[in-house]
Amino acid sequence: MSAAPDTRTQDTVEIVAGIAVPDPYRWLEDDAAVPGEVADWQRAQATYAEETIWAGRDRDAVRAVVERSHAGAWPELPRSGGAHWFRVEGRKLQVADEPYGPGRSLVDLARFDGPGRTAVLSWFAPSPDGTVLALGVCTDGSEHNRVELVDVRTGTRRDDAPPELLHSSWGGGISWFPDSTGFAFLGLGGTAHDFRQVVYRRSLGDHGPSAIEDVPVPEGSREYTRIQFSADGRWAVAAHRVGTPFPVAVRDLTDPGAGWRPFLASGPETVVGHIVGDRYVAVTDLDAPRRRLVAIPLDAADPADPSCWTELVAESDTVLRAVLPVGDALYLSEFHRTAARVRILDADGAPRGVVPLPGEGALAAPFFPLTGLSAESRDGSFLFAFSTLTTSWGVYRHRPGGALEILQEPEIAIDATAEMREAIAEDGTPIPYHVVRPHGSAGQAPALITAYGAAGIPTLPQYQPDLAAFLASGGTVVQAYLRGGGEFGSAWFRAADREHRGTRDGDLIAVAEHVLAEGVAAPGRLALTGGSDGGLMCGNAITARPELWAAVLPRAPLLDLVGGFRNPYLEFVIRKAWGDPEDPVDVARMISLSPYERVRPAEYPLLYVEAGANDPRCPPWQARKFVARMQAAQRGEAPILLHVYENAGHGSGTGHDVIVAQDAAWLACLLGSLGLPDPVVADPAAEFSARD
């Protein structure tokens, strides 16, 4: 077996807000600094990781259980347009008369493949009349996607797609004009690295650059914006900010001389919803941390004055998540102790019933509320995907006054049980977590904690292929709901945001100590994983309490906050979630919570960091620098591993084969570190089974 590659250091010190920050591995940020050096080092690290992870393990057996787990992955919901329904089947888009009815192949993504590159669907959106299908195509894992337009009648690729690139799918793709003559979209106004986003409008038949839509967003904002149109074509609303959206501007489209006018001013509150008649019906946390449902007149003289708002649903013990107009009803999604519920209301908020969900689990929804505004009901039905911690995604339809229709049964059922428990944080706050055990498992077990706790994004009791594969292999999953997430409303989020970011790390340690004290996890057989900002959580956990873990496995991680100041996208994220890179107090706090800065010589457990070469959010140098510093600081015997995957990004733009390879290596590493054998895939009594 090979050894970890040698890594040189340099005497680099950066002065940030008056603070000297040593950066001995800065050279690993720049692939072109010394021709080939970074690339060669990265490949050598990948070779070392692969040899270490797969030594003595059955690659075929591990890959097989991962492939099976992905049979239940989150589905792309069918979408309607005109008399048609459009859906994804493998790498093809189908058009049919019903969501899953017999149809014809309209688009094969293979037509967009490039040499050594697999095209991935970022989003798709049929025009309201169903004559044109728009789709976002990414070919390098980066999430940067281009708009393609396809004629539905002939299946031919149109030549009037916009030339501008979309940074990601977080803006929800395009927003069709109600008359199907064109669309609005959020695209890049320069290079992807510069991260300058612009709202454009484009009419079908246009060629050349798209027109800029002059939406009055806050000056200097790099935030995401999505345009929403009323079905009758009268109103347009610009929703601004990806994580905590609010309607920044409104436009009366029936008045040719009327431009955009300001609607609500920027503030910390979320006001996110849809146009219903002449009102904006929205979920908000203004004066309600668990949120309430309100209606705001679009023609109000001062829409920012809450006295003109009508409260439709008051705050309660459940956390409101989203509202969707369906025919003449409103479908209000919420969760109680992380489990999904859906209420049906009339336009004035009067109750009309509930949707009978299949169990205690989660509705499929994008990470961010702004992205979720692309959802709409054109046929008068509520179409949704649902899963639990032990059952994969099924697709269902409900109409006001009707019964629940099963459109697609879940593919996977895991023979396991889920139980909610609580740890107590240092400040006395209960921190809930689920324990998911294979059936028949009891007592101390090899266990994996998974968590996120950032950006107000809720971690929910839903099916995840990588965790399902671990359960199928005999492991126990602990899914923790840490502060910083959105599971319990905006107060839960703000309790670990910006100057309180360290709270999340304390919550994690409380959960880890509790599962050990309660006998859920066996001593020396507890692992940790998390992605993106959850990868930063992993970095802080291994540097703060290395003795707690048998292994730590960050995925597509953020690990170097100070280095992030130099990247336009990360600088945007850090300003939102951490503080001001020009304020010495904020910078000192960020240094104290940045894993790269926290590395000290110590005896560390196994560390396996997985990253994507084309990740636009957490670029691979974040992982490279942290691993280099950890390898130099390791005083124990456990390996410190890194694999940066080519043609991979932050996840959503990455091709299926690459994702399976990543999950297989992650699972093999996890099983080896916890002393679990390879899965026995031919065993008919396996814990993990596909349904017929």
XYZ file of C-alpha atoms in Angstrom:
692
model
C 0.000 0.000 0.000
C 1.270 3.458 -0.854
C 1.844 6.210 1.697
C 0.288 9.643 1.812
C 1.965 11.957 -0.717
C 4.472 14.471 0.575
C 3.246 18.061 0.603
C 5.477 21.101 0.618
C 4.713 24.210 2.661
C 5.376 27.875 2.020
C 5.824 30.885 4.288
C 2.591 32.657 3.382
C 0.936 34.976 5.883
C -2.117 37.045 5.004
C -3.254 40.078 6.972
C -7.054 39.958 7.284
C -8.746 42.841 9.117
C -5.421 43.476 10.846
C -4.992 39.838 11.909
C -2.039 37.775 10.676
C -3.223 34.420 9.311
C -0.521 31.864 8.372
C -1.451 29.871 5.271
C 1.287 27.274 4.588
C -0.726 25.427 1.951
C -1.961 28.426 -0.054
C -0.286 27.018 -3.164
C -2.897 24.223 -3.212
C -5.550 26.792 -4.111
C -4.141 27.415 -7.562
C -4.019 24.539 -10.042
C -1.906 26.635 -12.397
C 0.604 28.014 -9.856
C 3.204 25.383 -10.748
C 2.253 23.563 -13.971
C 0.869 20.167 -13.074
C 1.969 20.192 -9.438
C -1.469 20.535 -7.849
C -3.062 18.127 -10.306
C -0.332 15.537 -9.727
C -0.648 15.916 -5.955
C -4.439 15.573 -6.194
C -4.208 12.401 -8.290
C -1.644 10.917 -5.889
C -3.993 11.614 -2.976
C -6.879 9.920 -4.840
C -4.715 6.859 -5.514
C -3.691 6.671 -1.862
C -7.314 6.989 -0.753
C -8.580 4.331 -3.168
C -5.867 1.843 -2.206
C -6.496 2.415 1.493
C -10.289 2.282 1.346
C -10.625 -0.775 -0.869
C -7.849 -2.897 0.623
C -9.452 -6.237 1.465
C -12.976 -5.112 0.583
C -15.386 -6.430 -2.046
C -15.886 -3.487 -4.403
C -18.644 -5.246 -6.364
C -20.674 -6.053 -3.249
C -20.399 -2.514 -1.883
C -21.252 -0.960 -5.233
C -24.244 -3.284 -5.618
C -25.841 -2.169 -2.346
C -25.212 1.468 -3.276
C -26.786 0.989 -6.714
C -29.818 -0.611 -5.092
C -30.164 2.223 -2.625
C -30.241 4.727 -5.494
C -33.270 2.966 -6.965
C -35.247 4.907 -4.361
C -33.588 8.287 -4.921
C -35.554 11.519 -4.884
C -37.640 11.665 -8.092
C -38.117 14.613 -10.418
C -41.858 15.235 -10.168
C -43.847 15.261 -13.406
C -44.946 18.719 -14.552
C -47.988 19.690 -16.617
C -48.269 22.013 -19.591
C -51.378 22.377 -21.725
C -52.924 18.916 -22.057
C -49.590 17.188 -21.486
C -47.517 15.861 -18.619
C -43.734 15.778 -18.756
C -41.573 13.451 -16.684
C -38.045 12.106 -16.356
C -37.282 8.435 -17.009
C -33.605 7.681 -16.656
C -31.848 10.134 -18.937
C -34.908 10.779 -21.072
C -37.814 13.208 -20.780
C -41.191 11.779 -21.708
C -44.426 13.495 -22.671
C -47.772 11.839 -21.884
C -51.421 12.548 -21.148
C -51.082 11.612 -17.460
C -48.206 12.026 -14.983
C -47.098 8.408 -15.440
C -49.230 7.417 -18.417
C -47.969 5.887 -21.674
C -46.056 8.486 -23.637
C -43.285 9.183 -26.081
C -39.658 10.086 -25.606
C -39.145 13.786 -26.201
C -35.553 14.478 -25.143
C -32.601 12.142 -24.637
C -29.972 13.868 -22.527
C -27.328 11.911 -24.394
C -27.694 14.408 -27.233
C -26.027 16.991 -24.942
C -23.112 14.768 -23.820
C -19.602 15.957 -24.630
C -16.286 14.122 -24.899
C -15.786 12.524 -21.512
C -18.730 14.500 -20.118
C -22.216 13.330 -19.204
C -25.097 15.773 -19.429
C -27.172 16.101 -16.250
C -30.648 17.620 -16.014
C -30.670 20.587 -13.622
C -34.388 21.420 -13.997
C -37.177 21.349 -16.577
C -40.195 23.568 -17.202
C -42.895 23.097 -19.870
C -44.594 26.218 -21.194
C -48.139 26.796 -19.868
C -49.608 25.793 -23.241
C -47.393 22.702 -23.426
C -45.815 23.540 -26.797
C -42.235 24.138 -25.652
C -40.143 22.354 -23.039
C -37.309 24.272 -21.389
C -34.595 22.399 -19.548
C -31.341 23.209 -17.793
C -28.349 21.104 -18.858
C -25.058 20.768 -16.944
C -22.164 18.752 -18.403
C -19.305 19.078 -15.912
C -20.811 18.629 -12.443
C -20.418 22.334 -11.680
C -24.198 23.105 -11.506
C -23.632 25.854 -14.102
C -26.314 25.061 -16.650
C -27.535 26.371 -19.967
C -31.135 26.645 -21.109
C -32.208 24.339 -23.920
C -35.583 24.683 -25.666
C -37.352 21.763 -27.346
C -40.401 21.859 -29.622
C -42.880 19.435 -28.045
C -44.684 18.524 -31.267
C -41.554 17.557 -33.202
C -38.986 16.921 -30.458
C -36.507 19.164 -32.251
C -34.082 21.444 -30.496
C -35.004 25.101 -31.018
C -32.381 27.675 -31.959
C -33.691 30.539 -29.800
C -32.417 29.453 -26.372
C -30.689 32.229 -24.401
C -26.889 32.322 -24.511
C -26.544 33.304 -20.831
C -25.435 30.662 -18.340
C -27.327 29.958 -15.102
C -25.100 29.698 -12.029
C -27.205 26.882 -10.576
C -30.765 25.625 -10.241
C -31.312 27.588 -7.025
C -33.278 30.244 -8.922
C -35.723 27.519 -9.941
C -34.881 27.581 -13.651
C -36.996 29.814 -15.863
C -40.378 31.464 -15.165
C -42.679 31.226 -18.179
C -44.854 34.185 -19.166
C -48.494 33.085 -18.660
C -49.163 33.363 -22.413
C -46.184 31.081 -23.214
C -44.495 33.685 -25.424
C -41.304 33.809 -23.393
C -39.843 33.677 -19.918
C -37.785 35.387 -17.228
C -34.722 33.825 -15.647
C -31.741 34.523 -13.408
C -28.483 34.187 -15.307
C -24.873 35.190 -14.990
C -23.831 38.628 -16.142
C -20.190 37.610 -16.542
C -17.992 34.628 -15.736
C -19.161 31.979 -13.303
C -16.235 32.788 -10.989
C -17.298 36.453 -10.733
C -20.763 35.373 -9.496
C -22.726 38.381 -10.745
C -26.346 37.377 -11.307
C -28.824 39.291 -13.473
C -32.561 38.901 -14.103
C -33.234 38.537 -17.826
C -36.355 38.336 -19.955
C -36.536 36.535 -23.268
C -39.225 36.133 -25.897
C -39.465 33.011 -28.033
C -37.975 33.751 -31.416
C -35.318 36.080 -30.010
C -31.677 35.551 -30.924
C -28.592 37.097 -29.426
C -28.266 38.326 -25.826
C -31.325 38.382 -23.574
C -32.826 41.660 -22.337
C -32.113 42.726 -18.764
C -35.141 42.976 -16.495
C -34.505 45.982 -14.262
C -35.752 44.643 -10.918
C -35.062 47.053 -8.008
C -33.105 44.716 -5.732
C -31.015 46.089 -2.840
C -27.872 47.796 -4.099
C -24.858 45.507 -4.237
C -26.898 42.354 -3.562
C -25.500 39.129 -5.028
C -28.620 37.270 -3.964
C -30.890 35.101 -6.094
C -34.130 36.475 -7.579
C -37.105 34.619 -9.071
C -39.938 36.242 -11.023
C -43.452 34.979 -10.265
C -46.402 35.591 -12.580
C -50.110 35.393 -11.822
C -51.976 32.860 -13.944
C -54.179 35.597 -15.418
C -51.158 37.561 -16.578
C -51.880 40.671 -14.556
C -49.221 40.602 -11.844
C -45.516 39.906 -11.600
C -43.666 39.659 -8.281
C -39.892 39.499 -7.822
C -38.942 37.267 -4.891
C -35.419 37.977 -3.649
C -32.968 35.965 -1.460
C -32.569 32.227 -1.700
C -32.803 31.217 1.965
C -35.090 33.880 3.433
C -37.050 35.191 0.431
C -39.254 38.254 0.393
C -41.192 40.006 -2.408
C -38.849 42.871 -3.201
C -40.888 44.308 -6.096
C -44.241 44.068 -7.883
C -45.425 45.022 -11.363
C -48.899 45.501 -12.835
C -48.532 43.965 -16.296
C -51.870 45.357 -17.507
C -50.464 48.875 -17.395
C -47.924 49.219 -20.249
C -46.385 52.275 -18.643
C -45.980 50.781 -15.189
C -42.574 49.437 -14.269
C -41.428 47.583 -11.207
C -42.203 49.273 -7.914
C -40.771 48.345 -4.521
C -42.934 46.030 -2.438
C -41.290 44.941 0.839
C -37.992 46.272 2.136
C -35.055 44.029 2.915
C -35.066 42.669 6.451
C -34.262 39.451 8.264
C -37.794 38.097 7.886
C -39.019 35.561 5.342
C -42.193 36.333 3.343
C -42.509 33.583 0.730
C -45.598 32.584 -1.216
C -47.598 32.926 -4.421
C -49.906 35.356 -6.178
C -53.552 34.493 -5.476
C -55.940 36.902 -7.197
C -54.784 40.394 -6.258
C -52.941 39.311 -3.113
C -49.588 37.788 -2.288
C -50.387 34.851 0.007
C -47.276 33.943 1.940
C -45.713 32.126 4.862
C -43.814 34.567 7.080
C -41.834 34.548 10.298
C -42.493 38.236 10.949
C -43.618 38.295 14.610
C -43.920 34.484 14.427
C -40.747 32.333 14.634
C -42.731 29.205 13.700
C -44.402 31.230 10.945
C -47.933 32.215 10.044
C -49.861 32.581 6.786
C -50.744 36.079 5.578
C -52.245 37.796 2.523
C -50.776 41.121 1.317
C -52.657 43.287 -1.227
C -50.535 43.721 -4.349
C -51.945 47.174 -4.959
C -51.450 48.374 -1.365
C -50.179 51.937 -1.016
C -47.739 50.761 1.657
C -47.447 46.971 1.477
C -44.681 47.036 4.090
C -47.219 48.174 6.703
C -48.421 44.935 8.368
C -51.707 46.642 9.271
C -52.839 46.071 5.679
C -52.006 42.357 5.837
C -54.661 39.750 6.565
C -53.628 36.878 8.806
C -55.050 33.643 7.382
C -53.385 31.145 9.756
C -51.875 32.132 13.099
C -48.622 30.798 14.508
C -48.994 27.467 16.343
C -46.818 24.606 17.597
C -46.193 23.383 14.059
C -43.654 25.027 11.743
C -45.139 26.302 8.492
C -42.998 25.555 5.453
C -44.751 26.499 2.195
C -48.089 27.335 0.625
C -49.282 26.367 -2.853
C -52.489 27.495 -4.589
C -54.342 24.437 -5.948
C -57.535 25.329 -7.810
C -59.549 27.431 -5.385
C -57.751 25.967 -2.340
C -54.465 26.554 -0.543
C -52.264 23.589 0.400
C -50.215 24.532 3.467
C -47.170 22.342 4.150
C -45.790 22.201 7.687
C -43.895 19.915 10.011
C -44.310 18.894 13.619
C -41.194 17.571 15.349
C -39.721 17.230 11.844
C -42.609 15.146 10.408
C -44.582 16.549 7.464
C -48.234 17.587 7.550
C -50.358 19.245 4.848
C -53.480 21.277 5.592
C -56.052 22.297 2.974
C -57.563 25.784 3.319
C -59.867 27.984 1.347
C -58.615 31.309 0.007
C -59.408 33.055 3.293
C -57.661 30.473 5.470
C -60.732 28.487 6.590
C -59.882 24.789 7.049
C -61.074 22.340 4.395
C -59.273 19.192 5.474
C -55.863 17.543 5.509
C -53.902 15.437 3.065
C -53.681 11.849 4.390
C -49.926 11.312 4.139
C -48.546 7.750 3.961
C -46.653 7.917 7.269
C -44.288 9.933 9.485
C -41.848 11.396 7.021
C -41.083 14.250 4.689
C -42.324 15.902 1.520
C -39.755 16.372 -1.215
C -38.811 20.034 -1.466
C -35.732 21.981 -2.557
C -33.258 23.010 0.117
C -34.151 26.664 -0.256
C -37.596 28.325 -0.211
C -36.851 30.492 -3.257
C -36.164 27.414 -5.400
C -39.471 25.958 -4.224
C -41.353 28.858 -5.817
C -41.015 27.057 -9.155
C -43.737 24.676 -7.935
C -47.184 25.283 -9.369
C -50.471 23.477 -9.921
C -51.800 23.933 -13.443
C -54.248 21.021 -13.370
C -55.921 21.660 -9.990
C -54.075 18.907 -8.121
C -51.378 18.709 -5.449
C -48.631 16.442 -6.758
C -45.909 15.514 -4.284
C -43.195 13.010 -3.391
C -43.020 11.555 0.115
C -40.609 9.283 1.979
C -39.602 8.249 5.485
C -36.299 7.318 7.104
C -36.988 3.678 6.204
C -39.062 3.918 3.002
C -37.958 5.514 -0.250
C -39.788 8.142 -2.279
C -43.250 7.540 -3.641
C -45.246 9.982 -5.763
C -48.812 10.942 -4.868
C -51.617 13.207 -6.049
C -54.440 14.845 -4.114
C -57.318 17.028 -5.234
C -59.450 19.167 -2.908
C -62.276 16.966 -1.681
C -60.747 13.829 -3.184
C -58.820 10.797 -1.986
C -55.077 10.316 -2.060
C -53.882 8.760 -5.328
C -50.714 6.687 -5.439
C -48.971 7.445 -8.720
C -45.692 5.691 -8.027
C -45.064 3.270 -5.151
C -41.833 3.543 -3.139
C -39.121 1.302 -4.606
C -37.260 0.537 -1.383
C -38.249 -0.571 2.093
C -35.579 -0.931 4.762
C -36.223 -3.440 7.523
C -35.423 -0.932 10.245
C -37.053 1.097 12.996
C -36.825 4.819 13.746
C -37.066 6.329 17.219
C -36.878 9.992 18.303
C -34.634 10.843 21.260
C -33.181 14.016 22.790
C -29.781 15.142 23.996
C -29.373 18.188 26.223
C -27.041 20.925 25.028
C -24.746 22.786 27.388
C -27.259 25.647 27.705
C -30.081 23.225 28.583
C -31.741 23.155 25.145
C -33.100 19.725 24.096
C -31.543 18.632 20.772
C -33.712 16.002 19.038
C -32.294 13.163 16.985
C -33.615 10.027 15.327
C -32.018 6.646 15.894
C -32.583 4.328 12.922
C -31.627 0.709 13.604
C -31.789 -2.407 11.420
C -34.586 -4.671 12.645
C -33.432 -6.861 15.514
C -30.485 -4.656 16.346
C -30.235 -3.711 20.014
C -27.664 -2.346 22.386
C -24.392 -0.772 21.439
C -23.801 -0.721 17.701
C -21.476 0.723 15.086
C -23.195 4.038 14.427
C -22.999 7.049 12.141
C -24.129 10.543 13.107
C -25.340 12.689 10.215
C -26.301 16.341 10.633
C -26.229 19.774 9.003
C -27.525 22.642 11.168
C -26.954 25.672 8.930
C -28.596 28.259 6.640
C -32.069 27.600 8.038
C -32.234 24.427 5.918
C -34.294 21.751 7.680
C -32.912 18.249 8.026
C -35.993 16.044 7.763
C -36.896 12.358 8.306
C -36.574 11.382 4.648
C -34.956 8.658 2.600
C -31.311 9.189 1.619
C -29.575 6.589 -0.564
C -26.171 6.741 1.146
C -27.682 6.331 4.619
C -29.957 3.560 3.347
C -26.930 1.659 2.031
C -25.230 1.971 5.424
C -28.358 0.690 7.193
C -28.584 -2.195 4.720
C -24.993 -3.055 5.636
C -25.799 -3.386 9.341
C -25.030 0.108 10.617
C -27.132 2.345 12.869
C -27.904 5.897 11.730
C -28.279 8.821 14.132
C -29.821 11.793 12.341
C -29.480 14.908 14.480
C -31.504 18.153 14.248
C -29.026 20.797 15.322
C -29.622 24.503 15.810
C -28.843 26.490 12.693
C -31.274 24.384 10.683
C -34.904 25.218 10.012
C -36.667 22.227 11.568
C -38.164 24.251 14.418
C -38.573 27.681 12.876
C -36.514 30.822 12.489
C -35.553 31.115 16.174
C -33.936 27.663 15.941
C -32.057 28.855 12.863
C -30.930 32.193 14.333
C -29.714 30.472 17.516
C -26.714 29.161 15.532
C -26.332 31.820 12.848
C -23.594 34.451 12.408
C -22.136 35.319 15.846
C -23.795 32.184 17.287
C -22.378 29.727 14.747
C -20.416 27.841 17.399
C -23.700 26.707 18.977
C -24.136 24.106 16.237
C -20.833 22.450 17.097
C -21.789 22.240 20.777
C -25.144 20.666 19.864
C -23.353 17.994 17.844
C -21.032 17.085 20.707
C -24.037 16.845 23.036
C -25.680 14.348 20.672
C -22.473 12.329 20.273
C -21.958 12.080 24.028
C -25.609 11.186 24.558
C -25.668 8.304 22.051
C -22.541 6.912 23.722
C -23.916 7.360 27.243
C -27.263 5.811 26.281
C -25.610 2.791 24.709
C -26.821 3.525 21.183
C -23.284 3.604 19.803
C -20.442 1.346 20.840
C -17.362 3.117 22.216
C -14.750 3.421 19.476
C -17.378 2.703 16.795
C -18.991 6.098 16.290
C -18.513 7.937 12.987
C -19.614 11.325 11.687
C -20.557 12.612 8.255
C -21.917 15.834 6.795
C -21.814 17.754 3.544
C -21.072 21.351 2.529
C -21.479 23.457 5.698
C -22.043 20.105 7.414
C -18.534 19.277 6.224
C -17.300 22.299 8.164
C -19.120 20.864 11.175
C -17.144 17.635 10.620
C -13.868 19.551 10.437
C -14.567 21.291 13.713
C -15.650 18.036 15.366
C -12.479 16.144 14.478
C -10.195 18.980 15.557
C -12.093 19.669 18.807
C -12.800 16.108 20.010
C -10.779 13.590 18.003
C -11.188 10.920 20.685
C -14.965 10.755 20.135
C -14.788 9.402 16.613
C -13.728 6.236 14.848
C -13.956 8.098 11.552
C -15.038 11.477 10.192
C -16.198 11.727 6.574
C -16.895 15.257 5.276
C -18.441 15.467 1.786
C -18.034 18.463 -0.582
C -16.967 20.453 2.488
C -16.348 24.063 3.432
C -13.181 23.975 5.578
C -11.245 27.232 5.187
C -13.305 30.330 5.969
C -10.485 32.830 5.602
C -9.539 31.401 2.220
C -13.190 31.698 1.283
C -12.932 35.500 1.521
C -10.979 35.404 -1.760
C -13.708 33.552 -3.678
C -16.667 35.728 -4.836
C -19.311 33.061 -4.200
C -17.932 31.990 -0.819
C -17.475 35.616 0.190
C -21.209 36.077 -0.487
C -22.049 33.022 1.648
C -19.704 34.013 4.482
C -21.117 37.539 4.680
C -24.636 36.064 4.936
C -23.979 33.339 7.431
C -20.840 34.220 9.394
C -19.991 37.898 9.502
C -18.045 40.689 7.863
C -14.620 39.717 6.443
C -13.472 43.298 7.080
C -14.459 43.373 10.764
C -11.636 42.172 13.076
C -14.099 40.870 15.678
C -15.974 38.822 13.075
C -12.739 37.629 11.486
C -11.324 36.493 14.842
C -14.499 34.522 15.481
C -14.346 32.957 12.022
C -10.724 31.953 12.510
C -11.714 30.221 15.755
C -14.423 28.251 13.913
C -12.526 27.500 10.704
C -11.303 23.870 10.629
C -8.208 24.666 8.559
C -7.076 27.150 11.216
C -7.844 24.753 14.096
C -5.550 21.909 13.045
C -2.924 21.112 15.674
C -0.631 18.091 16.113
C -2.732 15.331 17.694
C -3.772 11.704 17.395
C -6.672 11.872 14.968
C -9.138 9.188 13.853
C -9.543 8.222 10.203
C -10.485 11.204 8.051
C -11.874 10.756 4.534
C -12.642 13.981 2.673
C -14.537 13.748 -0.592
C -14.735 16.692 -3.007
C -15.601 17.545 -6.606
C -13.128 19.056 -9.047
C -15.800 21.388 -10.468
C -17.571 22.335 -7.242
C -18.631 26.015 -7.502
C -19.715 26.272 -3.852
C -16.947 24.522 -1.936
C -14.084 24.402 -4.449
C -11.714 21.442 -4.110
C -8.851 23.507 -2.723
C -10.869 23.778 0.480
C -10.472 20.017 0.910
C -6.898 19.918 -0.406
C -5.572 22.451 2.090
C -7.318 20.909 5.094
C -6.145 17.386 4.293
C -2.566 18.559 3.728
C -2.519 20.240 7.134
C -4.152 17.244 8.812
C -1.672 14.799 7.279
C 1.196 16.913 8.626
C -0.444 17.116 12.072
C -1.390 13.434 12.401
C 0.390 11.761 15.331
C -1.690 8.597 15.237
C -1.861 5.605 12.899
C -5.209 6.308 11.224
C -5.018 7.445 7.589
C -5.958 10.954 6.477
C -7.519 10.566 3.031
C -8.699 12.770 0.177
C -10.402 11.989 -3.109
C -11.287 14.838 -5.465
C -13.541 13.393 -8.166
C -13.317 14.630 -11.747
C -16.549 15.806 -13.463
C -18.119 16.220 -10.041
C -19.410 19.269 -8.248
C -21.447 19.960 -5.139
C -23.878 17.135 -5.881
C -26.854 18.267 -7.930
C -24.953 18.659 -11.201
C -22.980 15.416 -10.862
C -23.711 12.419 -13.070
C -25.192 9.208 -11.668
C -22.102 7.043 -12.251
C -19.866 9.496 -10.408
C -22.338 9.769 -7.511
C -22.454 5.969 -7.200
C -18.648 5.793 -7.214
C -18.505 8.470 -4.499
C -21.124 6.732 -2.358
C -19.430 3.348 -2.762
C -16.046 4.643 -1.594
C -17.711 6.542 1.265
C -19.564 3.387 2.350
C -16.521 1.123 2.051
C -14.473 3.556 4.135
C -17.232 3.800 6.737
C -17.706 0.023 6.998
C -13.985 -0.545 7.350
C -13.551 2.093 10.043
C -16.456 0.681 12.086
C -15.471 -2.966 11.713
C -18.489 -3.962 9.614
C -18.209 -6.648 6.925
C -19.028 -6.119 3.274
C -22.734 -6.403 2.384
C -23.950 -9.852 1.343
C -25.915 -8.793 -1.699
C -27.186 -12.260 -2.643
C -28.740 -12.897 0.787
C -32.546 -13.111 0.347
C -32.974 -12.107 3.984
C -30.967 -8.910 3.518
C -32.026 -5.963 5.610
C -32.547 -3.875 2.531
C -34.972 -4.939 -0.181
C -36.451 -3.544 -3.373
C -40.201 -3.764 -3.720
C -41.713 -5.427 -6.758
